[in-house]
């Protein structure tokens, strides 16, 4: 066991490009390795011996290829070269498929191939040439492909394709033959073969005929859509979806394209062109909002960048913008505007109130966002106004669309001072929750008042130990304890008149 | 490393051996010294098949990762690319070959496609003008990879998305092929049950493939009695719930990849005597997780709340074992003690590791956020207030919690309510788009297509009926000494596993009504065995069922099946296979259309 380990280490250490680190420098790693070896060796005493295990003690457990240190070394050693030599000789590759016949022991029985590919961009020329893999080029001497001039039926052709043998599709000329070929490919369930046939059909049939025939062949259709997606043949794909009446899919697919447009103006124009697409009613509204938002962001960004550079607007000097607002989500944009443009009149694009109205932002969302932005700026009067201004019945109570517990949470996250926190902790309705929040944020007054209202001398006396000696809080507790707790004590924080 | 594969009821090492044999055969086809250029993604799955000493035996001298530019120099005769059939990788290979050729004209190039070769890729190579540079183009069919003694995975990440979103059944073709391979090694499986459209499709393909090979009768005595094919979309709820087993939580929080997990190193810092313990390791701690580790095999499937007790019990046993040294008086006794030391040391270090992991997890499971999230999940699963906007979800959106967390919860509410009221759905969607960006229209549409999110169409909500009939919620779930599978989610019994359990006893006929409420057909097929291969079952001998999850399975579901295997009176042993090991997060992620996925 140890021998093979040493072997492996030698092997890797001798390699200039050390891909798998078996010898971890880290001591704890090697200890773990040791212990695992130990565990295994004991197990072998108890159970059956297994040669195979010997070499596997120190398993493929090191950092797989691509560990950082390794990559660095590798990069250092290799020149990044991307230029290609156009004069590289191109030799026809028709011999390839026949060469691939492998002598697999087990799975040769079930051998098949797949059309699964991902990503990458595809040029249109692929569709032209890909069939040639199966179809020999005609200009070649006949002797070179005598093997495949044999007259295979569609079914035999599909079978040969499944086995990776060379076949010719070119001889299937009539529509009927082509469709037969497709149907056999489909019933073989082999994606790679289906795709190969589809590529041939795409090249040799008109769009109209192909689309029509695919409509009644759902499996083939799905493979075709997949193929077009992978090969990024957006135009043809959109056309196909339109013919099939899958208009919503088509609209979404088109809309998705905006993600690959980096320039904001081009992206905005593209989104604008999406507005007329046949989305579902609700998606249409969202896409409209998306467009409107980006349009605004472009205007706000331009204005603010200028203001910031001009150096005359105080807020941009005090809190320089950390990033551009372009392509940020709506709520982030609202936060930004609450931060930099809070007091603007409703008529401007950057006014928070205007944004709220245009995008139908829920009361709660607006409230949370404005609260966080103003608290961040420590504009406590703005924070205060948020709660009172909407109270049109009178100024006796503070109201909030979200629980005061959440309000306290948000304020605390923006490091509000205790006096501010206290005011909102006091507004929490539930006494237990109020006390626990007050304790967390050290709002002594609230705790004392709550205990007083609960007429609980014991808790009050207990809390005396938690406040500073000689502090006003201590004096207040003493005063309360000395007085007999009166019936119907003063109203607590919650009912404070503001 | 592979010994643990053969401990189970079915010796999965046979499958691994077959895969290794093919690998050797391929390597020997390229005579002479070799360097392998890896598609990095493949190193994980390959690590489960072969350690590199095997490669070395077959003259592999160097290994590199595939990247653009020029190949590193290596004095070898053959350069072999091990790659998935992906177009972008073909471009890199072409680049490699171009820059290579001018310098060393004598090196031979080969490609091994895993798991299948692809026409499109070969065509791409041809376009790039490099196809003829390859001596060998081959495929390495790695459909089912043995992960543990009772677990096989195809690690086909996009299977669910392809099947249920794009209606592309290529992964099912691979599944059927994989099952044929399995039958070639372990005998024809006489009984096939299934539920769901994909299950039906796979069964059809299997039966068809069997007919095509009718000439060659499989003469192996069947190891599996039954195959159960389950569509993931029959049970969309389970993966959305937070797994509460030890292994499930490790996966939820840190993510297990190919049997490894990377953990924050802080808790693993060794305090050594005479050493400054100031500098903590900064590299993540990497742990291998499988049943080869005795302690892990013992605790992986426990509810996390029972892990602490198990660890401390183990600690006592180990300390006691170490104390034994005081009793060793004679030379013989001392010798015996010493011979046990390595095992004891190993057990101790394993214990130290898992104690650290458990600590890391406990920090999270005891947090308020975790508790709140779990509370809401359990409310949904028990059917509380599933028909209105949930305040917790609303708050999470307002706090800009990770989008996937929000999506998991909203989808769960939708699934538990058989769709959301249009007003509720619209509200969630608007909040999500406003907060996370309008481009997520695409993701929301995908979730709707996969039925994870949907408007309520009929007024009838089936979920309560399903929940009651299948006893999906158990009030008195026992986390410490479980007597029911519901312990894996502390109360919720995974629907998929209930279906499996009912199938074994008393049979699906007893739940016809519920089966009809779940999507897709349910069916039963029989495969004829050649005479003489009919198993003569011993009295009391357990039957073996292979449960195949099409579209993914979670560790908690696996734990539940292992629990059923271990139940004394169950009479059934389960082997688990899947297209991919998933959790709610990786699953939802696979359904998202994200901007970053646009740039290759």
JSON list of C-alpha atoms in Angstrom, two decimals, chain B residues 402-513:
[
{"chain": "B", "resi": 402, "resn": "UNK", "atom": "CA", "xyz": [-31.36, 35.12, -2.50]},
{"chain": "B", "resi": 403, "resn": "UNK", "atom": "CA", "xyz": [-33.83, 34.71, -5.36]},
{"chain": "B", "resi": 404, "resn": "UNK", "atom": "CA", "xyz": [-33.61, 30.92, -5.31]},
{"chain": "B", "resi": 405, "resn": "UNK", "atom": "CA", "xyz": [-34.76, 30.87, -1.70]},
{"chain": "B", "resi": 406, "resn": "UNK", "atom": "CA", "xyz": [-37.80, 32.94, -2.67]},
{"chain": "B", "resi": 407, "resn": "UNK", "atom": "CA", "xyz": [-38.54, 30.75, -5.67]},
{"chain": "B", "resi": 408, "resn": "UNK", "atom": "CA", "xyz": [-38.30, 27.59, -3.59]},
{"chain": "B", "resi": 409, "resn": "UNK", "atom": "CA", "xyz": [-40.85, 28.94, -1.14]},
{"chain": "B", "resi": 410, "resn": "UNK", "atom": "CA", "xyz": [-43.26, 30.35, -3.70]},
{"chain": "B", "resi": 411, "resn": "UNK", "atom": "CA", "xyz": [-43.13, 27.13, -5.72]},
{"chain": "B", "resi": 412, "resn": "UNK", "atom": "CA", "xyz": [-43.72, 25.12, -2.59]},
{"chain": "B", "resi": 413, "resn": "UNK", "atom": "CA", "xyz": [-46.76, 27.17, -1.73]},
{"chain": "B", "resi": 414, "resn": "UNK", "atom": "CA", "xyz": [-48.06, 26.71, -5.26]},
{"chain": "B", "resi": 415, "resn": "UNK", "atom": "CA", "xyz": [-47.49, 22.94, -5.21]},
{"chain": "B", "resi": 416, "resn": "UNK", "atom": "CA", "xyz": [-49.12, 22.56, -1.79]},
{"chain": "B", "resi": 417, "resn": "UNK", "atom": "CA", "xyz": [-52.12, 24.55, -2.92]},
{"chain": "B", "resi": 418, "resn": "UNK", "atom": "CA", "xyz": [-52.46, 22.91, -6.35]},
{"chain": "B", "resi": 419, "resn": "UNK", "atom": "CA", "xyz": [-51.70, 26.29, -7.87]},
{"chain": "B", "resi": 420, "resn": "UNK", "atom": "CA", "xyz": [-52.02, 29.81, -6.53]},
{"chain": "B", "resi": 421, "resn": "UNK", "atom": "CA", "xyz": [-54.97, 32.16, -6.88]},
{"chain": "B", "resi": 422, "resn": "UNK", "atom": "CA", "xyz": [-54.32, 34.37, -9.87]},
{"chain": "B", "resi": 423, "resn": "UNK", "atom": "CA", "xyz": [-54.20, 37.45, -7.66]},
{"chain": "B", "resi": 424, "resn": "UNK", "atom": "CA", "xyz": [-51.63, 35.88, -5.32]},
{"chain": "B", "resi": 425, "resn": "UNK", "atom": "CA", "xyz": [-49.50, 34.60, -8.19]},
{"chain": "B", "resi": 426, "resn": "UNK", "atom": "CA", "xyz": [-49.54, 37.97, -9.92]},
{"chain": "B", "resi": 427, "resn": "UNK", "atom": "CA", "xyz": [-48.55, 39.70, -6.70]},
{"chain": "B", "resi": 428, "resn": "UNK", "atom": "CA", "xyz": [-45.55, 37.41, -6.13]},
{"chain": "B", "resi": 429, "resn": "UNK", "atom": "CA", "xyz": [-44.46, 37.71, -9.71]},
{"chain": "B", "resi": 430, "resn": "UNK", "atom": "CA", "xyz": [-44.58, 41.49, -9.65]},
{"chain": "B", "resi": 431, "resn": "UNK", "atom": "CA", "xyz": [-42.67, 41.69, -6.39]},
{"chain": "B", "resi": 432, "resn": "UNK", "atom": "CA", "xyz": [-40.01, 39.30, -7.69]},
{"chain": "B", "resi": 433, "resn": "UNK", "atom": "CA", "xyz": [-39.58, 41.10, -11.01]},
{"chain": "B", "resi": 434, "resn": "UNK", "atom": "CA", "xyz": [-39.47, 44.52, -9.38]},
{"chain": "B", "resi": 435, "resn": "UNK", "atom": "CA", "xyz": [-36.91, 43.44, -6.81]},
{"chain": "B", "resi": 436, "resn": "UNK", "atom": "CA", "xyz": [-34.70, 41.05, -8.76]},
{"chain": "B", "resi": 437, "resn": "UNK", "atom": "CA", "xyz": [-35.05, 42.37, -12.29]},
{"chain": "B", "resi": 438, "resn": "UNK", "atom": "CA", "xyz": [-37.52, 42.02, -15.14]},
{"chain": "B", "resi": 439, "resn": "UNK", "atom": "CA", "xyz": [-35.35, 39.53, -17.03]},
{"chain": "B", "resi": 440, "resn": "UNK", "atom": "CA", "xyz": [-36.57, 36.90, -14.58]},
{"chain": "B", "resi": 441, "resn": "UNK", "atom": "CA", "xyz": [-39.81, 36.81, -16.56]},
{"chain": "B", "resi": 442, "resn": "UNK", "atom": "CA", "xyz": [-37.99, 34.02, -18.38]},
{"chain": "B", "resi": 443, "resn": "UNK", "atom": "CA", "xyz": [-37.31, 32.05, -15.20]},
{"chain": "B", "resi": 444, "resn": "UNK", "atom": "CA", "xyz": [-40.88, 32.51, -13.96]},
{"chain": "B", "resi": 445, "resn": "UNK", "atom": "CA", "xyz": [-42.16, 31.24, -17.29]},
{"chain": "B", "resi": 446, "resn": "UNK", "atom": "CA", "xyz": [-39.92, 28.20, -17.03]},
{"chain": "B", "resi": 447, "resn": "UNK", "atom": "CA", "xyz": [-41.23, 27.43, -13.56]},
{"chain": "B", "resi": 448, "resn": "UNK", "atom": "CA", "xyz": [-44.76, 27.65, -14.90]},
{"chain": "B", "resi": 449, "resn": "UNK", "atom": "CA", "xyz": [-43.97, 25.33, -17.78]},
{"chain": "B", "resi": 450, "resn": "UNK", "atom": "CA", "xyz": [-42.57, 22.81, -15.31]},
{"chain": "B", "resi": 451, "resn": "UNK", "atom": "CA", "xyz": [-45.79, 23.16, -13.24]},
{"chain": "B", "resi": 452, "resn": "UNK", "atom": "CA", "xyz": [-43.81, 24.30, -10.23]},
{"chain": "B", "resi": 453, "resn": "UNK", "atom": "CA", "xyz": [-45.68, 27.55, -10.34]},
{"chain": "B", "resi": 454, "resn": "UNK", "atom": "CA", "xyz": [-49.17, 27.80, -11.68]},
{"chain": "B", "resi": 455, "resn": "UNK", "atom": "CA", "xyz": [-52.46, 29.59, -11.37]},
{"chain": "B", "resi": 456, "resn": "UNK", "atom": "CA", "xyz": [-55.23, 27.61, -9.77]},
{"chain": "B", "resi": 457, "resn": "UNK", "atom": "CA", "xyz": [-57.42, 26.37, -12.54]},
{"chain": "B", "resi": 458, "resn": "UNK", "atom": "CA", "xyz": [-60.02, 24.28, -10.81]},
{"chain": "B", "resi": 459, "resn": "UNK", "atom": "CA", "xyz": [-61.38, 25.24, -7.45]},
{"chain": "B", "resi": 460, "resn": "UNK", "atom": "CA", "xyz": [-60.47, 21.80, -6.19]},
{"chain": "B", "resi": 461, "resn": "UNK", "atom": "CA", "xyz": [-57.19, 21.47, -4.32]},
{"chain": "B", "resi": 462, "resn": "UNK", "atom": "CA", "xyz": [-56.01, 17.86, -4.46]},
{"chain": "B", "resi": 463, "resn": "UNK", "atom": "CA", "xyz": [-53.07, 18.26, -2.16]},
{"chain": "B", "resi": 464, "resn": "UNK", "atom": "CA", "xyz": [-54.93, 17.71, 1.16]},
{"chain": "B", "resi": 465, "resn": "UNK", "atom": "CA", "xyz": [-56.37, 14.45, -0.18]},
{"chain": "B", "resi": 466, "resn": "UNK", "atom": "CA", "xyz": [-52.97, 13.28, -1.32]},
{"chain": "B", "resi": 467, "resn": "UNK", "atom": "CA", "xyz": [-51.45, 14.31, 1.97]},
{"chain": "B", "resi": 468, "resn": "UNK", "atom": "CA", "xyz": [-54.02, 12.43, 4.01]},
{"chain": "B", "resi": 469, "resn": "UNK", "atom": "CA", "xyz": [-54.13, 9.29, 1.90]},
{"chain": "B", "resi": 470, "resn": "UNK", "atom": "CA", "xyz": [-50.39, 8.91, 1.69]},
{"chain": "B", "resi": 471, "resn": "UNK", "atom": "CA", "xyz": [-49.84, 10.17, 5.25]},
{"chain": "B", "resi": 472, "resn": "UNK", "atom": "CA", "xyz": [-47.38, 12.77, 4.06]},
{"chain": "B", "resi": 473, "resn": "UNK", "atom": "CA", "xyz": [-47.47, 14.60, 7.34]},
{"chain": "B", "resi": 474, "resn": "UNK", "atom": "CA", "xyz": [-46.74, 12.77, 10.58]},
{"chain": "B", "resi": 475, "resn": "UNK", "atom": "CA", "xyz": [-47.27, 14.82, 13.71]},
{"chain": "B", "resi": 476, "resn": "UNK", "atom": "CA", "xyz": [-45.21, 12.57, 15.91]},
{"chain": "B", "resi": 477, "resn": "UNK", "atom": "CA", "xyz": [-42.14, 12.10, 13.73]},
{"chain": "B", "resi": 478, "resn": "UNK", "atom": "CA", "xyz": [-39.41, 10.62, 15.89]},
{"chain": "B", "resi": 479, "resn": "UNK", "atom": "CA", "xyz": [-36.10, 12.16, 14.97]},
{"chain": "B", "resi": 480, "resn": "UNK", "atom": "CA", "xyz": [-33.95, 10.15, 17.36]},
{"chain": "B", "resi": 481, "resn": "UNK", "atom": "CA", "xyz": [-35.35, 6.65, 16.89]},
{"chain": "B", "resi": 482, "resn": "UNK", "atom": "CA", "xyz": [-37.40, 6.88, 13.73]},
{"chain": "B", "resi": 483, "resn": "UNK", "atom": "CA", "xyz": [-40.21, 4.47, 13.00]},
{"chain": "B", "resi": 484, "resn": "UNK", "atom": "CA", "xyz": [-41.28, 6.15, 9.78]},
{"chain": "B", "resi": 485, "resn": "UNK", "atom": "CA", "xyz": [-39.61, 7.80, 6.79]},
{"chain": "B", "resi": 486, "resn": "UNK", "atom": "CA", "xyz": [-41.08, 11.17, 7.79]},
{"chain": "B", "resi": 487, "resn": "UNK", "atom": "CA", "xyz": [-38.10, 11.67, 10.08]},
{"chain": "B", "resi": 488, "resn": "UNK", "atom": "CA", "xyz": [-35.98, 12.81, 7.14]},
{"chain": "B", "resi": 489, "resn": "UNK", "atom": "CA", "xyz": [-37.94, 16.08, 6.95]},
{"chain": "B", "resi": 490, "resn": "UNK", "atom": "CA", "xyz": [-38.94, 16.15, 10.63]},
{"chain": "B", "resi": 491, "resn": "UNK", "atom": "CA", "xyz": [-42.57, 15.42, 9.88]},
{"chain": "B", "resi": 492, "resn": "UNK", "atom": "CA", "xyz": [-42.94, 15.36, 6.12]},
{"chain": "B", "resi": 493, "resn": "UNK", "atom": "CA", "xyz": [-42.75, 11.95, 4.49]},
{"chain": "B", "resi": 494, "resn": "UNK", "atom": "CA", "xyz": [-41.48, 12.38, 0.92]},
{"chain": "B", "resi": 495, "resn": "UNK", "atom": "CA", "xyz": [-44.26, 11.59, -1.54]},
{"chain": "B", "resi": 496, "resn": "UNK", "atom": "CA", "xyz": [-41.95, 9.75, -3.92]},
{"chain": "B", "resi": 497, "resn": "UNK", "atom": "CA", "xyz": [-40.84, 7.39, -1.18]},
{"chain": "B", "resi": 498, "resn": "UNK", "atom": "CA", "xyz": [-44.38, 6.85, 0.06]},
{"chain": "B", "resi": 499, "resn": "UNK", "atom": "CA", "xyz": [-45.28, 5.71, -3.44]},
{"chain": "B", "resi": 500, "resn": "UNK", "atom": "CA", "xyz": [-42.34, 3.32, -3.34]},
{"chain": "B", "resi": 501, "resn": "UNK", "atom": "CA", "xyz": [-43.33, 2.08, 0.09]},
{"chain": "B", "resi": 502, "resn": "UNK", "atom": "CA", "xyz": [-46.96, 1.52, -0.86]},
{"chain": "B", "resi": 503, "resn": "UNK", "atom": "CA", "xyz": [-45.95, -0.30, -4.02]},
{"chain": "B", "resi": 504, "resn": "UNK", "atom": "CA", "xyz": [-44.05, -2.86, -1.93]},
{"chain": "B", "resi": 505, "resn": "UNK", "atom": "CA", "xyz": [-46.97, -3.23, 0.42]},
{"chain": "B", "resi": 506, "resn": "UNK", "atom": "CA", "xyz": [-49.92, -3.30, 0.03]},
{"chain": "B", "resi": 507, "resn": "UNK", "atom": "CA", "xyz": [-49.57, -2.41, -3.64]},
{"chain": "B", "resi": 508, "resn": "UNK", "atom": "CA", "xyz": [-50.66, 0.54, -5.79]},
{"chain": "B", "resi": 509, "resn": "UNK", "atom": "CA", "xyz": [-54.15, -0.84, -6.22]},
{"chain": "B", "resi": 510, "resn": "UNK", "atom": "CA", "xyz": [-54.89, 0.55, -2.75]},
{"chain": "B", "resi": 511, "resn": "UNK", "atom": "CA", "xyz": [-54.16, 4.12, -3.83]},
{"chain": "B", "resi": 512, "resn": "UNK", "atom": "CA", "xyz": [-55.64, 4.24, -7.34]},
{"chain": "B", "resi": 513, "resn": "UNK", "atom": "CA", "xyz": [-57.47, 7.48, -6.55]}
]
